[in-house]
Amino acid sequence: MLKKGGLYYPTTRFKNKAWVNDRKIYKEGEKNPVKFWEKLARELFWFKKWQKPFEHTPPYFKWFLGGKINITSSIFEGSPQGWDKIKDKTALIWEPEPTDQPSRIFTYQDLFSLVSQFANALKKLGIKKGDRVGIYLPMVPEIIISMLACARIGAVHTVVFSAYSSSALQIRLQGSEAKILITADGYYRRGKIINLKQGADEGIKGTKIERVIVVKRAVNEIPWQKGKDLWWDELIKDENTKCEAEIMDSEDLLFLLATSGSTGRPKQIVHNCGGYTVQAYWTGKWIFDFHPEDILWCTSDLGWITGHSYTCYSPLLNGITTLIFEGAPDFPAPDRWAKIIEEHKVTIFYTAPTAIRMFERYGTEILKDYKFETLRLLGSVGEPIDEGAWLWYFNEVGKGRCPLVDTWWQTETGGILITSLPGIGPFKPTFTGLPFPGTKFDIFDDEGKSCLPGKEGNLVLLPPFTPGLLRGVYKNPEKYLETYWSQYSKETYFTSDGAFKDENGLIRIIGRVDDVIKVAGHRVATGELENAINKHPEISESAVVGIPDEIKGEVPVAFICYTGAENLEHFKKEVVEQIRKEIGPIALPKEIYLVEDLPKTRSGKIMRRILKRLFTGEELGDLSTLANPESVEGIKQKIKND
Ligand code: WTA
């Protein structure tokens, strides 16, 4: 990389080979975004071209109206690279956790056949276009096969992260009203077998799930109910390896994905067929500069949007190889991730700052035998990356050679929307970059005026938005309007992120301005944690805030109103167990403080901001507006004494 005044630029060699290497692309996108996206959409396979590119009836909008598409046809038989060119190429590599077990490798043809077989099996079970199918699978190839099989027949997949607890699964299945659940017997994580089927059985109670399809992975003992439970292998073994694609309207549902908002209940984010496909294809192609020989390792679990878009859909639409792995990147040894990169000749590595900081913590010594010669591009996602982690990643993994794209986006945006393009740059540590060509972002102050460079405000996305932006919150139009289109106007998408620009327009993301925290890159609503805590019979009220953490970026701490119990340590353990049960192990609080009272406004709103400031060292501000200013002093003492 070339360095100029704190900024990095791609080498001439990289630049010359990149799909985009000329700033003109931004001008073109700006001039007429709708035309720009239309031109991009034309490169994909459509059964029927759209009649109208864009329609806006705030807060709703549509793209490629009247167009007919199926994302799996765009991947397989209608691949932009040509089916004959990709069918014998490796589409998917799977690395199991017991590292002595063999990897599984699938060509595009293998994947197409399996997807078709499973799609046919789903049809036989009565699944039709528009039906929701729950997927609660670990990182096994079947998770990708299931997603694609649903898409093949127009069923709507709704993946639930396999580390979520059964209660969290239940609430998500209720939200999507899925009829079938695909799960596994178990999976490996850090040397242990997790019994997933048991959790799935708990989670489907009180939902509309009629059948459970079980992938045999860990061959562990599982509960089994004849008639309801079905083995994956048996279901597909006699199925035809061909299945016609369901012809989908551009604006038909492709998938739902639950995500945490500021309040307790997760929202089911709606993504549609046409726009999502176009955006997934092009953002991958330009931001990761996908070329036919690339092998991408995006470390995100398929249960998150990053896994949906950049482990599954985007690389496959681009005809490259995608790698998935079971377990943890630092188990059985801290250098497992480095081994995988070398063994499978990974060319593009995409991970979260939390993982980078963890790798760094293990020390550079363990990397001394790794040259990472195949790597040519690095990516970061999910949370702000600090300069230290950025430089370590860039120097120790990318060897100062690979462009490092910091990519900002959200479950709602469906794809990356702010980054530096690798063939153009500049890459500036801690700044994510510029809006993707054809998208218009701004940073607004509270009155909705554009902030000058250096001034912090709220990041907003302006019309015509992007083809892949969410189309709604499933069966909850009020929530859609309230969360995304109410801060300024029905024409301004509110991201819930604070940000500022530098003098060149590069955007730096500060973090969420709502009550969502990013714990190790995972999105968790403090409200969801509070709900989980408050379910404890002895707890009436609690407040959770995110505080800075060296490795995980942010971690939750909980304040609980509690004056009872004798054995406080035991009580705290119960609270942790309660969260594990309600949500899962991803969001356990770092500290629990038992307090007498929580700071509240006169109208009874808990002032989480003040609690947070007790940790960040910021000024507490005017406490006199509180109904109970004395509570703050008590809490301060608790934190000090603990
Ligand atoms: C945060 C993940 C800083 C942001 C793709 C956003 C980031 C939330 C970045 C969405 C980044 C994502 N730099 N912050 N590069 N990428 N975020 O829905 O706060 O899990 O609103 O989607 O993650 O999280 P989600």
XYZ file of C-alpha atoms in Angstrom, residues 93-446:
354
model
C -15.569 -25.075 1.542
C -16.518 -26.219 5.020
C -13.984 -26.540 7.825
C -15.222 -28.625 10.790
C -14.156 -27.966 14.357
C -12.523 -31.211 15.253
C -9.688 -30.137 13.018
C -8.765 -33.735 12.246
C -12.092 -34.247 10.488
C -11.968 -33.674 6.730
C -13.192 -30.458 5.116
C -16.157 -30.757 2.798
C -15.925 -29.199 -0.612
C -18.814 -28.478 -2.972
C -18.664 -27.391 -6.570
C -21.361 -25.109 -7.922
C -22.933 -28.163 -9.550
C -22.892 -30.092 -6.254
C -24.496 -27.182 -4.503
C -27.117 -26.718 -7.219
C -28.097 -30.385 -7.040
C -28.356 -30.405 -3.245
C -30.296 -27.160 -3.197
C -32.711 -28.605 -5.764
C -33.113 -31.852 -3.853
C -33.844 -30.075 -0.624
C -36.147 -27.615 -2.393
C -38.123 -30.553 -3.776
C -38.293 -32.080 -0.312
C -39.631 -28.841 1.146
C -42.275 -28.714 -1.548
C -43.378 -32.230 -0.666
C -43.771 -31.115 2.915
C -46.225 -28.551 1.660
C -43.998 -25.494 1.655
C -45.103 -22.948 -0.915
C -44.092 -19.531 -2.091
C -44.393 -17.032 0.748
C -44.303 -19.617 3.566
C -41.741 -18.916 6.253
C -39.118 -21.515 7.083
C -37.080 -21.225 10.267
C -33.418 -22.182 10.150
C -31.626 -22.838 13.443
C -28.465 -24.416 12.193
C -24.829 -24.145 13.174
C -22.107 -23.430 10.650
C -22.544 -26.493 8.454
C -22.982 -26.547 4.667
C -26.673 -27.350 5.114
C -27.314 -23.846 6.392
C -26.414 -22.405 2.999
C -28.217 -25.223 1.191
C -31.357 -24.539 3.256
C -31.316 -20.811 2.571
C -30.883 -21.348 -1.145
C -33.508 -24.099 -1.268
C -36.046 -21.760 0.313
C -35.153 -19.041 -2.154
C -35.436 -21.543 -5.015
C -39.114 -22.188 -4.281
C -39.984 -18.710 -3.072
C -40.215 -19.685 0.588
C -39.003 -17.055 3.033
C -36.081 -18.113 5.182
C -35.627 -16.758 8.625
C -32.354 -17.818 10.163
C -31.893 -17.748 13.920
C -28.304 -17.677 15.211
C -27.568 -21.097 16.689
C -26.044 -19.637 19.850
C -29.337 -18.011 20.731
C -31.161 -19.790 23.527
C -34.428 -21.628 23.047
C -36.392 -18.677 24.453
C -34.741 -16.347 21.969
C -35.500 -18.855 19.198
C -39.113 -19.063 20.296
C -39.704 -15.333 20.208
C -38.157 -15.128 16.737
C -40.197 -18.026 15.386
C -43.341 -16.477 16.776
C -42.463 -13.223 15.054
C -42.026 -14.851 11.650
C -44.800 -17.479 12.011
C -42.606 -20.137 10.435
C -44.132 -23.588 9.833
C -41.011 -25.666 9.505
C -37.754 -25.541 11.382
C -34.441 -26.850 10.092
C -31.945 -27.679 12.792
C -29.165 -30.137 13.642
C -28.587 -32.766 16.296
C -25.620 -30.859 17.629
C -22.383 -29.120 16.766
C -18.896 -28.600 18.077
C -17.742 -25.495 19.844
C -14.458 -25.270 21.760
C -14.230 -29.025 22.062
C -17.741 -29.547 23.361
C -20.830 -30.841 21.636
C -23.762 -28.490 21.922
C -27.097 -30.299 21.828
C -28.986 -28.060 19.443
C -31.982 -30.304 18.877
C -32.875 -30.170 22.533
C -32.900 -26.383 22.398
C -34.903 -26.438 19.189
C -37.579 -28.630 20.785
C -37.922 -26.140 23.627
C -37.918 -23.210 21.257
C -40.756 -24.428 19.057
C -43.200 -24.637 21.948
C -45.970 -22.134 21.432
C -45.024 -21.518 17.802
C -46.555 -22.577 14.480
C -43.790 -25.095 13.747
C -45.292 -28.374 12.524
C -42.208 -30.226 11.324
C -38.558 -30.230 12.359
C -35.897 -31.275 9.861
C -32.703 -32.442 11.519
C -29.236 -32.439 9.989
C -27.022 -35.144 11.423
C -23.808 -33.430 12.411
C -22.486 -34.381 15.839
C -24.253 -37.764 16.072
C -25.187 -37.032 19.681
C -28.197 -38.402 21.547
C -31.255 -36.299 20.861
C -34.934 -36.319 21.720
C -37.010 -37.549 18.786
C -40.689 -37.330 18.052
C -41.847 -39.648 15.327
C -43.972 -38.035 12.692
C -42.810 -34.534 13.603
C -39.031 -34.927 13.349
C -37.419 -35.831 10.034
C -33.801 -36.556 9.150
C -32.366 -34.312 6.457
C -30.519 -37.155 4.741
C -33.585 -39.318 4.472
C -35.654 -36.475 3.138
C -33.373 -35.676 0.260
C -31.941 -39.027 -0.701
C -34.484 -39.904 -3.380
C -35.269 -36.393 -4.480
C -34.715 -35.158 -7.985
C -31.574 -33.062 -8.415
C -33.472 -30.602 -10.559
C -36.019 -28.115 -9.345
C -37.480 -25.312 -11.425
C -37.023 -21.894 -9.897
C -40.126 -20.134 -8.657
C -40.465 -16.944 -10.619
C -40.440 -14.156 -8.086
C -41.547 -10.604 -8.386
C -38.853 -8.080 -7.634
C -40.733 -6.926 -4.572
C -41.643 -10.405 -3.273
C -40.165 -11.380 0.079
C -36.771 -13.094 -0.015
C -36.027 -13.394 3.688
C -36.745 -12.143 7.159
C -34.029 -11.601 9.696
C -34.727 -10.639 13.269
C -32.692 -7.883 14.757
C -32.629 -6.044 18.022
C -34.045 -2.580 18.208
C -34.150 -0.250 21.165
C -36.993 -2.033 22.884
C -37.286 -5.591 24.038
C -38.854 -7.500 21.157
C -36.729 -8.215 18.093
C -37.963 -6.879 14.781
C -38.288 -9.051 11.689
C -36.554 -7.113 8.962
C -38.018 -7.611 5.487
C -35.725 -8.069 2.485
C -37.070 -8.490 -1.008
C -35.878 -10.399 -4.070
C -34.874 -7.963 -6.808
C -33.167 -5.109 -5.021
C -31.346 -7.320 -2.551
C -29.922 -9.462 -5.352
C -28.652 -6.479 -7.306
C -27.094 -4.889 -4.257
C -25.552 -8.105 -2.931
C -23.940 -8.804 -6.286
C -22.483 -5.353 -6.883
C -21.382 -4.417 -3.405
C -19.380 -7.654 -3.212
C -17.950 -7.256 -6.666
C -16.716 -3.725 -6.075
C -15.950 -3.665 -2.364
C -14.192 -7.031 -2.193
C -13.189 -6.804 -5.820
C -14.306 -10.398 -6.412
C -12.459 -12.035 -9.286
C -13.040 -15.605 -10.485
C -10.036 -17.039 -8.614
C -10.949 -15.538 -5.237
C -11.528 -17.525 -2.076
C -13.409 -15.521 0.503
C -13.502 -16.186 4.172
C -16.108 -14.080 5.885
C -16.024 -15.213 9.500
C -19.540 -14.094 10.387
C -22.049 -16.719 11.402
C -24.824 -17.200 8.848
C -27.222 -16.189 11.608
C -26.295 -12.528 11.103
C -26.827 -10.307 8.104
C -23.090 -10.339 7.330
C -23.306 -14.084 6.902
C -26.400 -13.777 4.706
C -24.949 -11.220 2.345
C -21.209 -11.871 2.312
C -20.821 -15.516 3.257
C -23.722 -16.758 1.185
C -25.340 -14.567 -1.438
C -22.732 -12.120 -2.678
C -19.807 -14.510 -3.215
C -22.081 -17.081 -4.860
C -23.645 -14.492 -7.163
C -20.107 -13.565 -8.131
C -19.151 -17.168 -8.834
C -16.287 -17.294 -6.345
C -15.470 -19.689 -3.505
C -16.843 -19.036 -0.036
C -15.472 -20.683 3.090
C -17.343 -21.426 6.297
C -16.046 -22.892 9.536
C -17.472 -24.568 12.578
C -16.360 -23.600 16.071
C -14.163 -20.696 17.070
C -11.272 -19.065 15.191
C -8.898 -19.523 18.160
C -9.689 -23.103 19.090
C -8.060 -25.676 19.419
C -5.123 -23.291 19.031
C -4.952 -19.501 18.885
C -3.674 -19.670 15.312
C -6.510 -21.788 13.914
C -7.697 -18.858 11.808
C -4.227 -18.302 10.371
C -3.959 -21.993 9.504
C -7.278 -21.908 7.686
C -6.169 -18.909 5.632
C -2.976 -20.665 4.563
C -4.416 -24.121 4.074
C -7.277 -22.995 1.905
C -5.383 -20.215 0.182
C -7.872 -17.593 1.253
C -7.515 -14.410 -0.801
C -10.053 -12.185 0.969
C -10.496 -12.169 4.736
C -13.466 -10.374 6.263
C -13.898 -10.237 10.021
C -14.862 -8.042 12.971
C -12.663 -5.742 15.062
C -13.342 -7.921 18.112
C -11.718 -10.886 16.393
C -8.815 -8.731 15.247
C -8.199 -7.478 18.794
C -8.374 -11.030 20.085
C -5.818 -12.213 17.510
C -3.594 -9.291 18.436
C -3.853 -10.168 22.112
C -2.393 -13.623 21.436
C 0.792 -11.916 20.302
C 2.519 -11.647 16.973
C 4.898 -14.480 17.882
C 2.366 -17.137 16.858
C 2.174 -15.603 13.418
C 5.865 -15.765 12.674
C 5.511 -18.752 10.358
C 2.596 -17.337 8.439
C 3.258 -15.285 5.367
C -0.337 -14.994 4.198
C 0.901 -14.813 0.631
C -2.483 -15.584 -0.875
C -4.275 -12.720 0.882
C -4.942 -9.691 -1.276
C -7.729 -7.866 0.527
C -8.917 -7.438 4.117
C -12.256 -6.293 5.443
C -13.654 -5.206 8.783
C -17.280 -4.987 9.859
C -19.746 -4.709 12.658
C -18.339 -2.103 15.025
C -15.946 0.818 14.910
C -12.354 -0.284 14.441
C -9.818 1.570 16.557
C -6.563 2.706 15.058
C -4.475 0.150 16.979
C -6.490 -2.789 15.675
C -6.581 -1.297 12.184
C -2.796 -0.981 12.004
C -2.184 -4.401 13.501
C -4.554 -6.049 11.011
C -3.105 -4.101 8.124
C 0.536 -4.814 9.025
C 0.501 -8.256 10.613
C -2.183 -9.961 8.551
C -2.198 -7.904 5.364
C 1.582 -7.458 5.616
C 1.130 -3.834 4.637
C 0.205 -5.018 1.181
C -3.557 -5.571 1.214
C -6.145 -2.833 1.039
C -8.221 -2.828 4.210
C -11.863 -1.971 3.654
C -13.758 -0.930 6.759
C -17.366 -1.571 5.829
C -20.349 0.089 7.463
C -23.850 -1.299 7.118
C -26.755 -2.788 9.051
C -29.191 -5.676 8.979
C -31.633 -3.131 7.563
C -29.424 -1.970 4.690
C -28.943 -5.528 3.400
C -25.481 -4.742 2.086
C -22.430 -2.565 2.670
C -23.194 1.088 2.022
C -20.203 3.019 3.338
C -16.602 2.066 2.675
C -13.540 2.979 0.655
C -13.442 1.088 -2.619
C -10.262 -1.002 -2.687
C -9.103 0.087 -6.142
C -9.544 3.758 -5.267
C -9.012 4.351 -1.555
C -8.088 6.229 0.479
C -8.034 3.975 3.517
C -7.941 6.015 6.672
C -7.799 4.169 9.972
C -11.047 4.584 11.956
C -12.886 6.178 9.005
C -15.087 3.792 7.065
C -15.001 5.817 3.853
C -17.496 7.180 1.363
C -21.071 6.218 0.534
C -21.220 3.444 -2.057
C -21.707 4.947 -5.542
C -25.381 5.625 -6.171
C -26.237 6.159 -2.501
C -26.689 9.453 -0.730
C -25.856 9.761 2.953
C -25.719 12.840 5.119
C -25.069 13.704 8.734
C -27.856 15.723 10.288
C -27.994 17.750 13.462
C -31.100 17.534 15.627
